[in-house]
PDB file of N, CA, C and O in Angstrom:
ATOM      1  N   MET A  57       8.462   1.725   0.419  1.00 60.00           N
ATOM      2  CA  MET A  57       8.489   0.349   0.004  1.00 60.00           C
ATOM      3  C   MET A  57       9.760  -0.269   0.552  1.00 60.00           C
ATOM      4  O   MET A  57      10.808   0.360   0.578  1.00 60.00           O
ATOM      5  N   ILE A  58       9.643  -1.501   0.973  1.00 61.00           N
ATOM      6  CA  ILE A  58      10.776  -2.238   1.524  1.00 61.00           C
ATOM      7  C   ILE A  58      10.977  -3.485   0.690  1.00 61.00           C
ATOM      8  O   ILE A  58      10.015  -4.193   0.387  1.00 61.00           O
ATOM      9  N   ASN A  59      12.215  -3.752   0.317  1.00 66.00           N
ATOM     10  CA  ASN A  59      12.546  -4.983  -0.371  1.00 66.00           C
ATOM     11  C   ASN A  59      13.118  -5.923   0.672  1.00 66.00           C
ATOM     12  O   ASN A  59      14.102  -5.589   1.335  1.00 66.00           O
ATOM     13  N   LEU A  60      12.499  -7.063   0.836  1.00 68.00           N
ATOM     14  CA  LEU A  60      12.867  -7.962   1.911  1.00 68.00           C
ATOM     15  C   LEU A  60      13.316  -9.299   1.351  1.00 68.00           C
ATOM     16  O   LEU A  60      12.641  -9.877   0.507  1.00 68.00           O
ATOM     17  N   GLU A  61      14.467  -9.753   1.807  1.00 72.00           N
ATOM     18  CA  GLU A  61      14.924 -11.091   1.460  1.00 72.00           C
ATOM     19  C   GLU A  61      14.820 -11.930   2.721  1.00 72.00           C
ATOM     20  O   GLU A  61      15.160 -11.482   3.800  1.00 72.00           O
ATOM     21  N   GLY A  62      14.324 -13.121   2.559  1.00 77.00           N
ATOM     22  CA  GLY A  62      14.207 -13.991   3.707  1.00 77.00           C
ATOM     23  C   GLY A  62      13.258 -15.127   3.414  1.00 77.00           C
ATOM     24  O   GLY A  62      12.893 -15.371   2.260  1.00 77.00           O
ATOM     25  N   PRO A  63      12.820 -15.802   4.449  1.00 88.00           N
ATOM     26  CA  PRO A  63      11.915 -16.924   4.272  1.00 88.00           C
ATOM     27  C   PRO A  63      10.609 -16.495   3.594  1.00 88.00           C
ATOM     28  O   PRO A  63      10.169 -15.349   3.718  1.00 88.00           O
ATOM     29  N   ASP A  64      10.014 -17.440   2.874  1.00 90.00           N
ATOM     30  CA  ASP A  64       8.785 -17.152   2.133  1.00 90.00           C
ATOM     31  C   ASP A  64       7.665 -16.631   3.023  1.00 90.00           C
ATOM     32  O   ASP A  64       6.919 -15.740   2.613  1.00 90.00           O
ATOM     33  N   ASP A  65       7.538 -17.184   4.246  1.00 92.00           N
ATOM     34  CA  ASP A  65       6.439 -16.732   5.107  1.00 92.00           C
ATOM     35  C   ASP A  65       6.631 -15.279   5.548  1.00 92.00           C
ATOM     36  O   ASP A  65       5.666 -14.529   5.668  1.00 92.00           O
ATOM     37  N   VAL A  66       7.867 -14.855   5.732  1.00 91.00           N
ATOM     38  CA  VAL A  66       8.136 -13.461   6.098  1.00 91.00           C
ATOM     39  C   VAL A  66       7.865 -12.551   4.898  1.00 91.00           C
ATOM     40  O   VAL A  66       7.264 -11.485   5.045  1.00 91.00           O
ATOM     41  N   ALA A  67       8.290 -12.981   3.726  1.00 89.00           N
ATOM     42  CA  ALA A  67       8.032 -12.197   2.516  1.00 89.00           C
ATOM     43  C   ALA A  67       6.527 -12.080   2.262  1.00 89.00           C
ATOM     44  O   ALA A  67       6.040 -11.006   1.895  1.00 89.00           O
ATOM     45  N   ALA A  68       5.790 -13.155   2.480  1.00 92.00           N
ATOM     46  CA  ALA A  68       4.332 -13.115   2.302  1.00 92.00           C
ATOM     47  C   ALA A  68       3.687 -12.174   3.311  1.00 92.00           C
ATOM     48  O   ALA A  68       2.778 -11.404   2.965  1.00 92.00           O
ATOM     49  N   ALA A  69       4.152 -12.213   4.544  1.00 93.00           N
ATOM     50  CA  ALA A  69       3.616 -11.313   5.571  1.00 93.00           C
ATOM     51  C   ALA A  69       3.949  -9.859   5.244  1.00 93.00           C
ATOM     52  O   ALA A  69       3.122  -8.965   5.463  1.00 93.00           O
ATOM     53  N   ALA A  70       5.133  -9.620   4.692  1.00 91.00           N
ATOM     54  CA  ALA A  70       5.517  -8.265   4.304  1.00 91.00           C
ATOM     55  C   ALA A  70       4.631  -7.765   3.164  1.00 91.00           C
ATOM     56  O   ALA A  70       4.204  -6.608   3.159  1.00 91.00           O
ATOM     57  N   GLU A  71       4.325  -8.634   2.214  1.00 91.00           N
ATOM     58  CA  GLU A  71       3.454  -8.248   1.103  1.00 91.00           C
ATOM     59  C   GLU A  71       2.032  -7.976   1.588  1.00 91.00           C
ATOM     60  O   GLU A  71       1.394  -7.010   1.166  1.00 91.00           O
ATOM     61  N   THR A  72       1.542  -8.794   2.498  1.00 94.00           N
ATOM     62  CA  THR A  72       0.220  -8.562   3.079  1.00 94.00           C
ATOM     63  C   THR A  72       0.192  -7.226   3.801  1.00 94.00           C
ATOM     64  O   THR A  72      -0.766  -6.450   3.663  1.00 94.00           O
ATOM     65  N   LEU A  73       1.245  -6.937   4.546  1.00 94.00           N
ATOM     66  CA  LEU A  73       1.345  -5.643   5.233  1.00 94.00           C
ATOM     67  C   LEU A  73       1.357  -4.495   4.231  1.00 94.00           C
ATOM     68  O   LEU A  73       0.641  -3.507   4.396  1.00 94.00           O
ATOM     69  N   ARG A  74       2.140  -4.632   3.183  1.00 92.00           N
ATOM     70  CA  ARG A  74       2.208  -3.584   2.159  1.00 92.00           C
ATOM     71  C   ARG A  74       0.826  -3.313   1.572  1.00 92.00           C
ATOM     72  O   ARG A  74       0.402  -2.163   1.466  1.00 92.00           O
ATOM     73  N   LEU A  75       0.123  -4.361   1.232  1.00 95.00           N
ATOM     74  CA  LEU A  75      -1.209  -4.194   0.647  1.00 95.00           C
ATOM     75  C   LEU A  75      -2.209  -3.627   1.654  1.00 95.00           C
ATOM     76  O   LEU A  75      -3.126  -2.903   1.278  1.00 95.00           O
ATOM     77  N   SER A  76      -2.008  -3.942   2.923  1.00 96.00           N
ATOM     78  CA  SER A  76      -2.950  -3.475   3.946  1.00 96.00           C
ATOM     79  C   SER A  76      -2.820  -1.986   4.241  1.00 96.00           C
ATOM     80  O   SER A  76      -3.675  -1.405   4.899  1.00 96.00           O
ATOM     81  N   THR A  77      -1.744  -1.366   3.754  1.00 95.00           N
ATOM     82  CA  THR A  77      -1.585   0.070   3.977  1.00 95.00           C
ATOM     83  C   THR A  77      -2.436   0.903   3.024  1.00 95.00           C
ATOM     84  O   THR A  77      -2.690   2.075   3.287  1.00 95.00           O
ATOM     85  N   ARG A  78      -2.883   0.304   1.938  1.00 96.00           N
ATOM     86  CA  ARG A  78      -3.633   1.061   0.932  1.00 96.00           C
ATOM     87  C   ARG A  78      -4.954   1.623   1.449  1.00 96.00           C
ATOM     88  O   ARG A  78      -5.220   2.814   1.278  1.00 96.00           O
ATOM     89  N   PRO A  79      -5.826   0.805   2.054  1.00 97.00           N
ATOM     90  CA  PRO A  79      -7.101   1.362   2.532  1.00 97.00           C
ATOM     91  C   PRO A  79      -6.948   2.483   3.559  1.00 97.00           C
ATOM     92  O   PRO A  79      -7.614   3.518   3.424  1.00 97.00           O
ATOM     93  N   PRO A  80      -6.077   2.346   4.576  1.00 96.00           N
ATOM     94  CA  PRO A  80      -5.935   3.477   5.504  1.00 96.00           C
ATOM     95  C   PRO A  80      -5.388   4.724   4.808  1.00 96.00           C
ATOM     96  O   PRO A  80      -5.807   5.841   5.116  1.00 96.00           O
ATOM     97  N   HIS A  81      -4.481   4.535   3.889  1.00 96.00           N
ATOM     98  CA  HIS A  81      -3.912   5.672   3.164  1.00 96.00           C
ATOM     99  C   HIS A  81      -5.011   6.383   2.370  1.00 96.00           C
ATOM    100  O   HIS A  81      -5.099   7.613   2.376  1.00 96.00           O
ATOM    101  N   ARG A  82      -5.861   5.607   1.707  1.00 96.00           N
ATOM    102  CA  ARG A  82      -6.974   6.205   0.962  1.00 96.00           C
ATOM    103  C   ARG A  82      -7.933   6.933   1.900  1.00 96.00           C
ATOM    104  O   ARG A  82      -8.439   8.009   1.578  1.00 96.00           O
ATOM    105  N   ALA A  83      -8.193   6.326   3.060  1.00 97.00           N
ATOM    106  CA  ALA A  83      -9.111   6.945   4.021  1.00 97.00           C
ATOM    107  C   ALA A  83      -8.544   8.254   4.551  1.00 97.00           C
ATOM    108  O   ALA A  83      -9.279   9.229   4.725  1.00 97.00           O
ATOM    109  N   LEU A  84      -7.241   8.285   4.798  1.00 95.00           N
ATOM    110  CA  LEU A  84      -6.624   9.535   5.245  1.00 95.00           C
ATOM    111  C   LEU A  84      -6.713  10.603   4.159  1.00 95.00           C
ATOM    112  O   LEU A  84      -6.981  11.771   4.445  1.00 95.00           O
ATOM    113  N   GLY A  85      -6.496  10.191   2.924  1.00 97.00           N
ATOM    114  CA  GLY A  85      -6.644  11.130   1.819  1.00 97.00           C
ATOM    115  C   GLY A  85      -8.066  11.662   1.716  1.00 97.00           C
ATOM    116  O   GLY A  85      -8.285  12.860   1.497  1.00 97.00           O
ATOM    117  N   ALA A  86      -9.031  10.767   1.909  1.00 97.00           N
ATOM    118  CA  ALA A  86     -10.435  11.181   1.876  1.00 97.00           C
ATOM    119  C   ALA A  86     -10.739  12.149   3.009  1.00 97.00           C
ATOM    120  O   ALA A  86     -11.501  13.102   2.842  1.00 97.00           O
ATOM    121  N   SER A  87     -10.130  11.914   4.158  1.00 96.00           N
ATOM    122  CA  SER A  87     -10.329  12.807   5.295  1.00 96.00           C
ATOM    123  C   SER A  87      -9.765  14.197   4.993  1.00 96.00           C
ATOM    124  O   SER A  87     -10.410  15.209   5.289  1.00 96.00           O
ATOM    125  N   ILE A  88      -8.594  14.226   4.391  1.00 96.00           N
ATOM    126  CA  ILE A  88      -7.988  15.505   4.023  1.00 96.00           C
ATOM    127  C   ILE A  88      -8.877  16.242   3.021  1.00 96.00           C
ATOM    128  O   ILE A  88      -9.007  17.458   3.085  1.00 96.00           O
ATOM    129  N   GLU A  89      -9.507  15.480   2.139  1.00 97.00           N
ATOM    130  CA  GLU A  89     -10.387  16.075   1.129  1.00 97.00           C
ATOM    131  C   GLU A  89     -11.739  16.489   1.712  1.00 97.00           C
ATOM    132  O   GLU A  89     -12.545  17.108   1.034  1.00 97.00           O
ATOM    133  N   GLY A  90     -11.986  16.110   2.973  1.00 97.00           N
ATOM    134  CA  GLY A  90     -13.221  16.508   3.629  1.00 97.00           C
ATOM    135  C   GLY A  90     -14.407  15.596   3.411  1.00 97.00           C
ATOM    136  O   GLY A  90     -15.549  15.973   3.668  1.00 97.00           O
ATOM    137  N   GLU A  91     -14.155  14.371   2.951  1.00 97.00           N
ATOM    138  CA  GLU A  91     -15.252  13.431   2.741  1.00 97.00           C
ATOM    139  C   GLU A  91     -15.850  13.035   4.099  1.00 97.00           C
ATOM    140  O   GLU A  91     -15.133  12.661   5.021  1.00 97.00           O
ATOM    141  N   PRO A  92     -17.179  13.098   4.208  1.00 96.00           N
ATOM    142  CA  PRO A  92     -17.820  12.872   5.508  1.00 96.00           C
ATOM    143  C   PRO A  92     -17.689  11.442   6.043  1.00 96.00           C
ATOM    144  O   PRO A  92     -17.706  11.238   7.250  1.00 96.00           O
ATOM    145  N   ASP A  93     -17.519  10.452   5.185  1.00 96.00           N
ATOM    146  CA  ASP A  93     -17.426   9.061   5.640  1.00 96.00           C
ATOM    147  C   ASP A  93     -15.988   8.602   5.876  1.00 96.00           C
ATOM    148  O   ASP A  93     -15.755   7.435   6.172  1.00 96.00           O
ATOM    149  N   ALA A  94     -15.040   9.504   5.752  1.00 97.00           N
ATOM    150  CA  ALA A  94     -13.630   9.126   5.816  1.00 97.00           C
ATOM    151  C   ALA A  94     -13.238   8.538   7.174  1.00 97.00           C
ATOM    152  O   ALA A  94     -12.488   7.562   7.231  1.00 97.00           O
ATOM    153  N   VAL A  95     -13.731   9.102   8.232  1.00 95.00           N
ATOM    154  CA  VAL A  95     -13.365   8.588   9.568  1.00 95.00           C
ATOM    155  C   VAL A  95     -13.893   7.169   9.753  1.00 95.00           C
ATOM    156  O   VAL A  95     -13.173   6.284  10.229  1.00 95.00           O
ATOM    157  N   ALA A  96     -15.114   6.924   9.345  1.00 97.00           N
ATOM    158  CA  ALA A  96     -15.684   5.576   9.447  1.00 97.00           C
ATOM    159  C   ALA A  96     -14.909   4.597   8.575  1.00 97.00           C
ATOM    160  O   ALA A  96     -14.649   3.454   8.978  1.00 97.00           O
ATOM    161  N   LEU A  97     -14.521   5.035   7.387  1.00 96.00           N
ATOM    162  CA  LEU A  97     -13.735   4.187   6.496  1.00 96.00           C
ATOM    163  C   LEU A  97     -12.388   3.849   7.129  1.00 96.00           C
ATOM    164  O   LEU A  97     -11.955   2.699   7.112  1.00 96.00           O
ATOM    165  N   PHE A  98     -11.731   4.836   7.721  1.00 96.00           N
ATOM    166  CA  PHE A  98     -10.458   4.587   8.390  1.00 96.00           C
ATOM    167  C   PHE A  98     -10.643   3.600   9.541  1.00 96.00           C
ATOM    168  O   PHE A  98      -9.852   2.669   9.691  1.00 96.00           O
ATOM    169  N   ASP A  99     -11.679   3.799  10.335  1.00 96.00           N
ATOM    170  CA  ASP A  99     -11.945   2.893  11.459  1.00 96.00           C
ATOM    171  C   ASP A  99     -12.144   1.455  10.988  1.00 96.00           C
ATOM    172  O   ASP A  99     -11.693   0.518  11.638  1.00 96.00           O
ATOM    173  N   GLN A 100     -12.793   1.278   9.845  1.00 97.00           N
ATOM    174  CA  GLN A 100     -13.046  -0.068   9.313  1.00 97.00           C
ATOM    175  C   GLN A 100     -11.770  -0.753   8.851  1.00 97.00           C
ATOM    176  O   GLN A 100     -11.656  -1.972   8.940  1.00 97.00           O
ATOM    177  N   CYS A 101     -10.824  -0.006   8.354  1.00 96.00           N
ATOM    178  CA  CYS A 101      -9.624  -0.639   7.811  1.00 96.00           C
ATOM    179  C   CYS A 101      -8.458  -0.656   8.798  1.00 96.00           C
ATOM    180  O   CYS A 101      -7.426  -1.268   8.521  1.00 96.00           O
ATOM    181  N   TYR A 102      -8.602  -0.054   9.954  1.00 96.00           N
ATOM    182  CA  TYR A 102      -7.497  -0.005  10.904  1.00 96.00           C
ATOM    183  C   TYR A 102      -7.161  -1.387  11.478  1.00 96.00           C
ATOM    184  O   TYR A 102      -5.987  -1.786  11.498  1.00 96.00           O
ATOM    185  N   ASP A 103      -8.164  -2.117  11.933  1.00 97.00           N
ATOM    186  CA  ASP A 103      -7.889  -3.425  12.546  1.00 97.00           C
ATOM    187  C   ASP A 103      -7.216  -4.398  11.574  1.00 97.00           C
ATOM    188  O   ASP A 103      -6.233  -5.051  11.955  1.00 97.00           O
ATOM    189  N   PRO A 104      -7.708  -4.530  10.326  1.00 96.00           N
ATOM    190  CA  PRO A 104      -6.993  -5.414   9.393  1.00 96.00           C
ATOM    191  C   PRO A 104      -5.540  -4.975   9.155  1.00 96.00           C
ATOM    192  O   PRO A 104      -4.632  -5.812   9.065  1.00 96.00           O
ATOM    193  N   PHE A 105      -5.320  -3.663   9.081  1.00 97.00           N
ATOM    194  CA  PHE A 105      -3.959  -3.164   8.930  1.00 97.00           C
ATOM    195  C   PHE A 105      -3.112  -3.569  10.140  1.00 97.00           C
ATOM    196  O   PHE A 105      -2.016  -4.122   9.991  1.00 97.00           O
ATOM    197  N   TRP A 106      -3.618  -3.314  11.333  1.00 97.00           N
ATOM    198  CA  TRP A 106      -2.835  -3.605  12.534  1.00 97.00           C
ATOM    199  C   TRP A 106      -2.578  -5.097  12.674  1.00 97.00           C
ATOM    200  O   TRP A 106      -1.491  -5.514  13.092  1.00 97.00           O
ATOM    201  N   GLU A 107      -3.542  -5.921  12.304  1.00 97.00           N
ATOM    202  CA  GLU A 107      -3.344  -7.375  12.351  1.00 97.00           C
ATOM    203  C   GLU A 107      -2.213  -7.788  11.410  1.00 97.00           C
ATOM    204  O   GLU A 107      -1.428  -8.684  11.729  1.00 97.00           O
ATOM    205  N   SER A 108      -2.117  -7.137  10.248  1.00 97.00           N
ATOM    206  CA  SER A 108      -1.039  -7.477   9.318  1.00 97.00           C
ATOM    207  C   SER A 108       0.309  -7.010   9.863  1.00 97.00           C
ATOM    208  O   SER A 108       1.333  -7.657   9.612  1.00 97.00           O
ATOM    209  N   VAL A 109       0.340  -5.910  10.597  1.00 97.00           N
ATOM    210  CA  VAL A 109       1.580  -5.469  11.250  1.00 97.00           C
ATOM    211  C   VAL A 109       2.031  -6.527  12.255  1.00 97.00           C
ATOM    212  O   VAL A 109       3.196  -6.951  12.267  1.00 97.00           O
ATOM    213  N   LEU A 110       1.110  -6.970  13.084  1.00 98.00           N
ATOM    214  CA  LEU A 110       1.449  -7.966  14.103  1.00 98.00           C
ATOM    215  C   LEU A 110       1.884  -9.287  13.480  1.00 98.00           C
ATOM    216  O   LEU A 110       2.829  -9.925  13.966  1.00 98.00           O
ATOM    217  N   ALA A 111       1.230  -9.700  12.389  1.00 97.00           N
ATOM    218  CA  ALA A 111       1.602 -10.940  11.710  1.00 97.00           C
ATOM    219  C   ALA A 111       3.005 -10.839  11.116  1.00 97.00           C
ATOM    220  O   ALA A 111       3.807 -11.782  11.211  1.00 97.00           O
ATOM    221  N   PHE A 112       3.308  -9.698  10.516  1.00 95.00           N
ATOM    222  CA  PHE A 112       4.644  -9.504   9.955  1.00 95.00           C
ATOM    223  C   PHE A 112       5.701  -9.532  11.053  1.00 95.00           C
ATOM    224  O   PHE A 112       6.733 -10.209  10.920  1.00 95.00           O
ATOM    225  N   VAL A 113       5.478  -8.814  12.128  1.00 95.00           N
ATOM    226  CA  VAL A 113       6.454  -8.769  13.226  1.00 95.00           C
ATOM    227  C   VAL A 113       6.674 -10.164  13.797  1.00 95.00           C
ATOM    228  O   VAL A 113       7.809 -10.568  14.059  1.00 95.00           O
ATOM    229  N   SER A 114       5.607 -10.905  13.951  1.00 95.00           N
ATOM    230  CA  SER A 114       5.724 -12.261  14.480  1.00 95.00           C
ATOM    231  C   SER A 114       6.540 -13.156  13.546  1.00 95.00           C
ATOM    232  O   SER A 114       7.433 -13.885  13.991  1.00 95.00           O
ATOM    233  N   ALA A 115       6.227 -13.112  12.251  1.00 94.00           N
ATOM    234  CA  ALA A 115       6.958 -13.937  11.287  1.00 94.00           C
ATOM    235  C   ALA A 115       8.423 -13.529  11.222  1.00 94.00           C
ATOM    236  O   ALA A 115       9.315 -14.389  11.192  1.00 94.00           O
ATOM    237  N   ALA A 116       8.688 -12.231  11.215  1.00 92.00           N
ATOM    238  CA  ALA A 116      10.069 -11.751  11.161  1.00 92.00           C
ATOM    239  C   ALA A 116      10.833 -12.126  12.432  1.00 92.00           C
ATOM    240  O   ALA A 116      11.984 -12.550  12.360  1.00 92.00           O
ATOM    241  N   ARG A 117      10.198 -11.970  13.563  1.00 93.00           N
ATOM    242  CA  ARG A 117      10.839 -12.305  14.838  1.00 93.00           C
ATOM    243  C   ARG A 117      11.192 -13.787  14.874  1.00 93.00           C
ATOM    244  O   ARG A 117      12.304 -14.161  15.262  1.00 93.00           O
ATOM    245  N   THR A 118      10.262 -14.628  14.440  1.00 93.00           N
ATOM    246  CA  THR A 118      10.516 -16.071  14.414  1.00 93.00           C
ATOM    247  C   THR A 118      11.685 -16.395  13.491  1.00 93.00           C
ATOM    248  O   THR A 118      12.562 -17.183  13.838  1.00 93.00           O
ATOM    249  N   ALA A 119      11.719 -15.766  12.306  1.00 90.00           N
ATOM    250  CA  ALA A 119      12.793 -16.022  11.357  1.00 90.00           C
ATOM    251  C   ALA A 119      14.139 -15.588  11.918  1.00 90.00           C
ATOM    252  O   ALA A 119      15.137 -16.304  11.758  1.00 90.00           O
ATOM    253  N   VAL A 120      14.187 -14.453  12.591  1.00 88.00           N
ATOM    254  CA  VAL A 120      15.452 -13.965  13.145  1.00 88.00           C
ATOM    255  C   VAL A 120      15.932 -14.874  14.269  1.00 88.00           C
ATOM    256  O   VAL A 120      17.113 -15.204  14.361  1.00 88.00           O
ATOM    257  N   HIS A 121      15.026 -15.331  15.108  1.00 88.00           N
ATOM    258  CA  HIS A 121      15.404 -16.164  16.240  1.00 88.00           C
ATOM    259  C   HIS A 121      15.745 -17.597  15.821  1.00 88.00           C
ATOM    260  O   HIS A 121      16.392 -18.311  16.568  1.00 88.00           O
ATOM    261  N   ASP A 122      15.305 -17.998  14.630  1.00 78.00           N
ATOM    262  CA  ASP A 122      15.601 -19.351  14.147  1.00 78.00           C
ATOM    263  C   ASP A 122      16.916 -19.423  13.385  1.00 78.00           C
ATOM    264  O   ASP A 122      17.289 -20.474  12.898  1.00 78.00           O
ATOM    265  N   LEU A 123      17.629 -18.287  13.252  1.00 65.00           N
ATOM    266  CA  LEU A 123      18.895 -18.297  12.517  1.00 65.00           C
ATOM    267  C   LEU A 123      19.953 -19.073  13.224  1.00 65.00           C
ATOM    268  O   LEU A 123      20.317 -19.177  14.223  1.00 65.00           O
TER     269      LEU A 123
END
């Protein structure tokens, strides 16, 4: 967990990113447990997770460059 101080849009993007880690984490756990649908579940949640990573990086980069 990361505690972030900064502009509201960066904090919102960080929270979205934090929440987006839950489905992939669950899918990895399901894979470890041997659930047959785990790979498909991971594939479904990967793109939303990665999009939230890119959104956070973009918002953070903009905030840093606007200082």
